[in-house]
XYZ file of N, CA and C in Angstrom:
570
model
N 25.962 -10.385 -28.031
C 26.410 -9.661 -26.858
C 25.419 -9.822 -25.711
N 24.531 -10.803 -25.781
C 23.533 -11.017 -24.745
C 24.149 -11.782 -23.578
N 23.852 -11.321 -22.350
C 24.395 -11.944 -21.145
C 23.247 -12.349 -20.233
N 22.610 -13.453 -20.518
C 21.442 -13.845 -19.722
C 21.815 -14.643 -18.494
N 22.818 -15.482 -18.558
C 23.136 -16.386 -17.457
C 24.135 -15.764 -16.470
N 24.963 -14.867 -16.930
C 26.025 -14.304 -16.105
C 25.464 -13.340 -15.054
N 25.941 -13.487 -13.818
C 25.537 -12.591 -12.744
C 26.300 -11.281 -12.879
N 25.545 -10.186 -12.947
C 26.144 -8.861 -13.071
C 25.978 -8.091 -11.769
N 26.893 -7.160 -11.549
C 26.890 -6.335 -10.344
C 26.735 -4.875 -10.738
N 26.326 -4.008 -9.779
C 26.191 -2.585 -10.112
C 27.469 -2.025 -10.735
N 27.291 -1.358 -11.865
C 28.416 -0.771 -12.589
C 28.949 -1.629 -13.714
N 28.577 -2.921 -13.763
C 29.058 -3.807 -14.827
C 28.483 -3.378 -16.170
N 29.291 -3.520 -17.215
C 28.904 -3.203 -18.599
C 27.857 -4.196 -19.084
N 26.803 -3.656 -19.750
C 25.782 -4.511 -20.358
C 25.822 -4.387 -21.876
N 25.798 -3.127 -22.384
C 25.778 -2.913 -23.833
C 26.155 -1.465 -24.137
N 26.452 -1.204 -25.414
C 26.659 0.173 -25.864
C 25.302 0.835 -26.025
N 25.220 2.134 -25.709
C 23.925 2.812 -25.827
C 23.530 3.050 -27.282
N 24.404 2.770 -28.218
C 24.039 2.845 -29.628
C 23.229 1.613 -30.040
N 23.373 0.526 -29.283
C 22.688 -0.720 -29.592
C 21.416 -0.912 -28.755
N 21.466 -0.490 -27.487
C 20.351 -0.687 -26.563
C 20.122 0.555 -25.716
N 18.845 0.791 -25.385
C 18.479 1.860 -24.464
C 18.595 1.343 -23.037
N 18.854 2.241 -22.094
C 18.907 1.860 -20.680
C 17.485 1.694 -20.168
N 17.155 0.496 -19.664
C 15.822 0.204 -19.137
C 15.855 0.023 -17.634
N 14.843 -0.662 -17.110
C 14.716 -0.878 -15.673
C 15.930 -1.608 -15.113
N 16.468 -1.089 -14.020
C 17.605 -1.713 -13.348
C 18.934 -1.402 -13.991
N 18.952 -0.415 -14.910
C 20.199 -0.033 -15.577
C 20.359 1.478 -15.545
N 21.537 1.929 -15.961
C 21.763 3.359 -16.123
C 22.756 3.556 -17.260
N 22.766 4.768 -17.795
C 23.670 5.102 -18.896
C 24.867 5.859 -18.334
N 26.064 5.488 -18.805
C 27.281 6.122 -18.318
C 28.284 6.200 -19.465
N 28.516 7.407 -19.953
C 29.528 7.611 -20.990
C 29.320 6.787 -22.237
N 28.095 6.652 -22.697
C 27.827 5.908 -23.920
C 27.632 4.424 -23.707
N 27.635 3.977 -22.468
C 27.448 2.564 -22.165
C 26.260 2.379 -21.228
N 25.567 1.256 -21.406
C 24.499 0.880 -20.488
C 25.117 -0.048 -19.458
N 24.913 0.295 -18.184
C 25.515 -0.474 -17.094
C 24.442 -0.944 -16.116
N 24.764 -1.980 -15.370
C 23.845 -2.541 -14.379
C 23.757 -1.623 -13.158
N 22.537 -1.468 -12.632
C 22.334 -0.708 -11.396
C 22.036 -1.646 -10.225
N 21.851 -2.939 -10.509
C 21.492 -3.915 -9.473
C 22.288 -5.198 -9.675
N 22.231 -6.086 -8.700
C 22.810 -7.422 -8.836
C 21.752 -8.300 -9.487
N 22.143 -8.993 -10.569
C 21.190 -9.862 -11.240
C 21.647 -10.239 -12.627
N 20.680 -10.602 -13.464
C 20.962 -11.030 -14.833
C 20.358 -10.024 -15.811
N 21.037 -9.846 -16.947
C 20.531 -8.920 -17.957
C 19.396 -9.566 -18.736
N 18.534 -8.709 -19.255
C 17.404 -9.146 -20.066
C 17.337 -8.181 -21.242
N 17.766 -8.632 -22.399
C 17.849 -7.778 -23.580
C 16.595 -7.945 -24.415
N 15.772 -6.894 -24.498
C 14.544 -6.925 -25.287
C 14.897 -6.495 -26.709
N 14.907 -7.462 -27.608
C 15.336 -7.196 -28.977
C 14.307 -6.363 -29.753
N 13.014 -6.467 -29.406
C 12.009 -5.708 -30.151
C 12.047 -4.219 -29.802
N 12.241 -3.894 -28.530
C 12.289 -2.478 -28.138
C 13.720 -1.957 -28.056
N 14.684 -2.857 -28.219
C 16.115 -2.499 -28.122
C 16.417 -1.876 -26.765
N 15.867 -2.514 -25.716
C 16.045 -2.015 -24.361
C 16.767 -3.063 -23.521
N 17.783 -2.625 -22.793
C 18.504 -3.500 -21.867
C 17.916 -3.313 -20.479
N 17.524 -4.418 -19.839
C 16.962 -4.384 -18.492
C 17.723 -5.357 -17.617
N 17.546 -5.182 -16.327
C 18.130 -6.121 -15.367
C 17.026 -6.795 -14.578
N 17.151 -8.096 -14.376
C 16.278 -8.838 -13.471
C 17.059 -9.025 -12.184
N 16.667 -8.290 -11.174
C 17.398 -8.299 -9.911
C 17.255 -9.630 -9.207
N 18.342 -10.140 -8.677
C 18.293 -11.365 -7.883
C 18.151 -11.030 -6.404
N 18.098 -9.752 -6.092
C 17.948 -9.280 -4.722
C 16.642 -8.488 -4.642
N 15.864 -8.707 -3.591
C 14.639 -7.933 -3.409
C 15.034 -6.535 -2.959
N 14.728 -5.564 -3.795
C 15.079 -4.179 -3.510
C 13.878 -3.476 -2.882
N 14.119 -2.653 -1.883
C 12.992 -1.928 -1.294
C 12.466 -0.858 -2.243
N 11.153 -0.665 -2.212
C 10.512 0.400 -2.976
C 10.150 1.512 -2.009
N 10.218 2.732 -2.491
C 9.786 3.871 -1.697
C 8.511 4.418 -2.328
N 7.944 5.442 -1.704
C 6.691 5.997 -2.181
C 6.783 6.404 -3.645
N 5.769 5.998 -4.410
C 5.641 6.438 -5.793
C 4.164 6.495 -6.130
N 3.810 7.355 -7.062
C 2.415 7.491 -7.469
C 1.874 6.171 -7.991
N 0.648 5.859 -7.614
C -0.004 4.636 -8.063
C 0.185 3.452 -7.134
N 1.092 3.550 -6.187
C 1.372 2.447 -5.276
C 0.276 2.340 -4.206
N -0.158 1.114 -3.912
C -1.158 0.876 -2.871
C -0.420 0.571 -1.572
N -0.813 1.271 -0.501
C -0.135 1.177 0.785
C -1.149 0.965 1.905
N -0.649 0.594 3.075
C -1.478 0.444 4.272
C -0.929 1.388 5.328
N -1.839 2.058 6.040
C -1.404 2.984 7.073
C -2.451 3.140 8.158
N -2.071 3.895 9.194
C -2.959 4.154 10.318
C -3.207 5.654 10.424
N -4.472 6.032 10.631
C -4.828 7.431 10.845
C -4.272 7.834 12.209
N -3.313 8.758 12.218
C -2.719 9.201 13.482
C -3.445 10.406 14.069
N -3.936 11.251 13.186
C -4.587 12.482 13.621
C -5.505 12.921 12.492
N -6.652 13.501 12.853
C -7.555 13.942 11.793
C -8.436 15.088 12.280
N -8.950 15.815 11.294
C -9.993 16.803 11.549
C -11.041 16.607 10.454
N -11.916 17.555 10.237
C -12.975 17.377 9.240
C -12.464 17.337 7.809
N -11.311 17.953 7.532
C -10.828 18.114 6.153
C -9.632 17.242 5.785
N -8.801 16.856 6.767
C -7.564 16.144 6.452
C -7.199 15.173 7.577
N -6.547 14.062 7.185
C -6.017 13.096 8.155
C -4.534 12.910 7.872
N -3.761 12.762 8.925
C -2.347 12.444 8.809
C -2.206 10.949 9.042
N -1.505 10.279 8.120
C -1.456 8.826 8.092
C -0.021 8.349 8.251
N 0.163 7.365 9.123
C 1.465 6.715 9.270
C 1.452 5.476 8.382
N 2.361 5.419 7.406
C 2.431 4.274 6.498
C 3.261 3.160 7.116
N 2.901 1.913 6.783
C 3.603 0.745 7.303
C 4.419 0.070 6.201
N 5.543 -0.545 6.573
C 6.305 -1.335 5.594
C 5.464 -2.528 5.124
N 5.688 -2.944 3.889
C 4.982 -4.083 3.320
C 6.013 -5.047 2.741
N 5.930 -6.305 3.117
C 6.729 -7.353 2.495
C 5.745 -8.366 1.962
N 5.645 -8.429 0.641
C 4.658 -9.287 -0.002
C 5.304 -9.929 -1.213
N 5.811 -11.135 -1.064
C 6.469 -11.811 -2.183
C 7.710 -11.061 -2.608
N 7.696 -10.547 -3.840
C 8.861 -9.826 -4.357
C 8.789 -8.335 -4.081
N 7.713 -7.878 -3.423
C 7.575 -6.454 -3.121
C 8.006 -6.197 -1.693
N 8.849 -5.227 -1.515
C 9.233 -4.789 -0.184
C 9.119 -3.273 -0.178
N 8.090 -2.762 0.505
C 7.840 -1.329 0.563
C 8.354 -0.790 1.890
N 9.187 0.227 1.813
C 9.727 0.877 2.994
C 9.338 2.351 2.917
N 8.435 2.813 3.803
C 8.008 4.216 3.712
C 9.099 5.178 4.166
N 9.202 6.282 3.455
C 10.089 7.360 3.898
C 9.371 8.133 4.984
N 10.125 8.728 5.855
C 9.539 9.481 6.961
C 9.188 10.890 6.503
N 8.052 11.007 5.811
C 7.553 12.307 5.351
C 6.092 12.430 5.762
N 5.561 13.622 5.688
C 4.168 13.872 6.026
C 3.269 13.195 4.990
N 2.354 12.348 5.457
C 1.439 11.631 4.573
C 0.018 12.048 4.926
N -0.713 12.553 3.922
C -2.032 13.117 4.186
C -3.106 12.479 3.305
N -4.309 12.434 3.865
C -5.509 12.029 3.143
C -6.498 13.167 3.303
N -6.882 13.764 2.187
C -7.820 14.886 2.230
C -9.246 14.389 2.032
N -10.213 15.121 2.564
C -11.615 14.724 2.512
C -12.098 14.528 1.076
N -11.594 15.308 0.126
C -12.037 15.186 -1.268
C -11.418 13.986 -1.989
N -10.536 13.225 -1.314
C -9.909 12.050 -1.925
C -10.396 10.746 -1.287
N -11.483 10.811 -0.521
C -11.984 9.617 0.152
C -12.814 8.748 -0.781
N -13.767 9.352 -1.447
C -14.651 8.626 -2.359
C -15.264 9.620 -3.330
N -15.860 9.092 -4.373
C -16.577 9.960 -5.315
C -17.814 10.503 -4.629
N -18.151 11.705 -4.996
C -19.313 12.326 -4.387
C -18.911 13.177 -3.198
N -19.894 13.765 -2.581
C -19.659 14.692 -1.486
C -19.471 13.947 -0.171
N -18.404 14.271 0.547
C -18.178 13.775 1.893
C -18.085 15.004 2.782
N -19.016 15.136 3.698
C -19.087 16.328 4.550
C -17.877 16.450 5.468
N -17.513 15.361 6.118
C -16.402 15.389 7.070
C -15.602 14.103 6.972
N -14.301 14.230 7.010
C -13.427 13.068 6.994
C -13.708 12.174 8.198
N -14.076 12.780 9.310
C -14.354 12.013 10.529
C -15.590 11.128 10.405
N -16.436 11.379 9.397
C -17.579 10.500 9.149
C -17.142 9.179 8.520
N -15.955 9.165 7.928
C -15.458 7.977 7.218
C -14.340 7.250 7.968
N -13.457 7.994 8.603
C -12.294 7.412 9.281
C -12.055 8.114 10.606
N -11.574 7.353 11.582
C -11.255 7.916 12.882
C -9.809 7.657 13.254
N -9.323 8.349 14.258
C -7.964 8.159 14.751
C -7.793 6.706 15.192
N -6.701 6.093 14.756
C -6.429 4.691 15.070
C -6.957 3.710 14.044
N -7.733 4.173 13.061
C -8.238 3.291 12.011
C -7.119 2.941 11.035
N -7.181 1.733 10.511
C -6.212 1.273 9.520
C -6.868 1.334 8.144
N -6.153 1.916 7.185
C -6.701 2.077 5.840
C -5.755 1.511 4.790
N -6.349 1.146 3.656
C -5.579 0.811 2.443
C -5.853 1.962 1.485
N -4.788 2.562 0.964
C -4.939 3.741 0.112
C -3.963 3.676 -1.050
N -4.207 4.539 -2.021
C -3.312 4.655 -3.176
C -2.601 5.999 -3.089
N -1.314 5.997 -3.404
C -0.543 7.238 -3.438
C -0.893 7.974 -4.727
N -1.372 9.219 -4.586
C -1.740 10.010 -5.768
C -0.737 11.116 -6.048
N 0.067 11.484 -5.050
C 1.146 12.461 -5.228
C 2.274 12.081 -4.296
N 3.507 12.234 -4.767
C 4.661 11.946 -3.926
C 5.761 12.948 -4.221
N 6.291 13.544 -3.173
C 7.416 14.465 -3.295
C 8.366 14.166 -2.147
N 9.537 14.790 -2.118
C 10.457 14.544 -0.996
C 9.896 14.988 0.353
N 8.841 15.806 0.357
C 8.344 16.368 1.612
C 6.979 15.869 2.033
N 6.180 15.397 1.111
C 4.826 14.966 1.451
C 4.328 13.887 0.489
N 3.386 13.107 0.978
C 2.723 12.086 0.177
C 1.219 12.304 0.345
N 0.485 12.342 -0.766
C -0.970 12.488 -0.724
C -1.600 11.154 -1.095
N -2.618 10.768 -0.333
C -3.293 9.488 -0.512
C -4.717 9.670 -1.008
N -5.268 8.590 -1.557
C -6.670 8.547 -1.943
C -7.228 7.178 -1.576
N -8.472 7.153 -1.099
C -9.163 5.888 -0.864
C -10.343 5.753 -1.823
N -10.359 6.578 -2.865
C -11.405 6.515 -3.879
C -11.057 5.389 -4.846
N -11.752 4.304 -4.762
C -11.493 3.185 -5.652
C -11.907 1.881 -5.007
N -12.072 0.907 -5.843
C -12.471 -0.421 -5.357
C -11.380 -0.997 -4.471
N -11.780 -1.528 -3.366
C -10.922 -2.177 -2.383
C -9.889 -1.237 -1.757
N -10.198 0.048 -1.740
C -9.422 1.016 -0.980
C -10.340 1.556 0.108
N -9.810 1.734 1.282
C -10.613 2.244 2.385
C -10.229 1.587 3.687
N -11.201 1.453 4.566
C -10.993 0.959 5.917
C -10.751 -0.545 5.920
N -9.630 -0.974 6.522
C -9.335 -2.407 6.627
C -9.525 -2.918 8.052
N -9.427 -2.009 9.038
C -9.662 -2.379 10.434
C -9.956 -1.109 11.212
N -10.969 -1.180 12.089
C -11.344 -0.003 12.875
C -11.706 -0.413 14.290
N -11.721 0.581 15.160
C -12.021 0.369 16.567
C -13.181 1.264 16.982
N -13.965 0.783 17.911
C -15.151 1.488 18.378
C -14.769 2.838 18.989
N -15.452 3.925 18.577
C -15.152 5.227 19.159
C -15.597 5.339 20.622
N -16.447 4.429 21.079
C -16.934 4.454 22.458
C -16.057 3.630 23.400
N -15.806 2.357 23.041
C -15.087 1.459 23.958
C -13.735 0.971 23.428
N -13.362 1.346 22.189
C -12.078 1.024 21.556
C -11.882 -0.469 21.259
N -12.944 -1.236 21.202
C -12.854 -2.643 20.798
C -12.888 -2.717 19.276
N -12.334 -3.789 18.722
C -12.341 -3.974 17.265
C -13.783 -4.080 16.766
N -14.047 -3.404 15.648
C -15.383 -3.407 15.047
C -15.490 -4.505 14.005
N -16.674 -5.107 13.889
C -16.902 -6.087 12.830
C -17.843 -5.493 11.803
N -17.762 -6.029 10.595
C -18.556 -5.508 9.478
C -19.787 -6.363 9.266
N -20.921 -5.685 9.107
C -22.172 -6.322 8.725
C -22.698 -5.533 7.544
N -22.551 -6.113 6.350
C -22.880 -5.430 5.105
C -21.983 -4.207 4.977
N -22.548 -2.997 4.902
C -21.703 -1.800 4.819
C -21.672 -1.033 6.141
N -22.081 -1.699 7.229
C -22.061 -1.088 8.561
C -20.963 -1.700 9.410
N -20.405 -0.893 10.307
C -19.498 -1.392 11.326
C -20.279 -1.494 12.618
N -20.055 -2.589 13.355
C -20.801 -2.842 14.579
C -19.825 -3.236 15.679
N -20.045 -2.655 16.871
C -19.274 -3.055 18.038
C -20.084 -4.096 18.789
N -19.546 -5.295 18.892
C -20.247 -6.382 19.567
C -20.226 -6.209 21.078
N -19.382 -5.302 21.570
C -19.280 -5.084 23.006
C -20.306 -4.075 23.513
N -20.361 -2.877 22.879
C -21.248 -1.823 23.383
C -22.431 -1.522 22.467
N -22.451 -2.115 21.268
C -23.581 -1.929 20.366
C -23.477 -0.746 19.419
N -22.384 -0.007 19.429
C -22.200 1.145 18.528
C -22.293 0.667 17.082
N -22.922 1.480 16.217
C -23.009 1.172 14.788
C -22.669 2.420 13.996
N -22.036 2.231 12.859
C -21.698 3.356 11.999
C -21.380 2.902 10.593
N -21.582 3.793 9.637
C -21.308 3.499 8.239
C -19.973 4.140 7.870
N -19.119 3.380 7.226
C -17.810 3.857 6.805
C -17.498 3.311 5.418
N -16.407 3.806 4.811
C -15.958 3.298 3.510
C -15.076 2.071 3.744
N -15.661 0.887 3.613
C -14.973 -0.370 3.902
C -14.395 -0.991 2.633
N -13.324 -1.750 2.808
C -12.796 -2.576 1.720
C -13.562 -3.895 1.707
N -13.516 -4.619 0.582
C -14.226 -5.888 0.467
C -13.725 -6.924 1.482
N -12.424 -6.878 1.788
C -11.837 -7.865 2.701
C -11.613 -7.279 4.100
N -12.517 -6.395 4.534
C -12.417 -5.767 5.854
C -12.250 -6.840 6.933
N -11.310 -6.598 7.832
C -11.077 -7.492 8.959
C -10.140 -8.632 8.681
N -9.856 -8.932 7.416
C -8.963 -10.052 7.103
C -7.526 -9.601 6.861
N -7.295 -8.298 6.819
C -5.954 -7.763 6.573
C -5.186 -7.750 7.897
N -4.004 -8.337 7.896
C -3.167 -8.325 9.098
C -2.418 -7.003 9.188
N -2.582 -6.310 10.304
C -1.858 -5.052 10.534
C -1.198 -5.070 11.877
């Protein structure tokens, strides 16, 4: 009863739920496992799970554990509000929902951070991980390797800052500051 080559559409029958469990890209309906996407079925005989391999790139919405890119829109010492950007990267297409997205000072890095403004400023671009997601709010964290500042602008003259070791430097006015940088700071297109 395996259908690997046949193109299936949402709602098409895949298997009886007595034979296979509903896996990724499927749903259960009245004792039957059916396709939730356009694509080909993938029957895992060891786990007895029916899955679908989508032939269409489906957008992903916010979920815990997902790494995203955003811009600090507003901040104070304890919290920043972040605007998330869509991401199209190979087979991943991330489309942010329009909900309040926050980064709290205690989720920036391990250890004590006195003020969020010491690490990020308004207009800075960050890479963060979603640690909580609900229909109303998304909470972010930059605690982790390669999470943090991907692009920043001088607080004095608003020119793009360059990284020298773990310092940010403005080549225009000479401003210097220490921030939580990612390893590939400045190479991320935003």
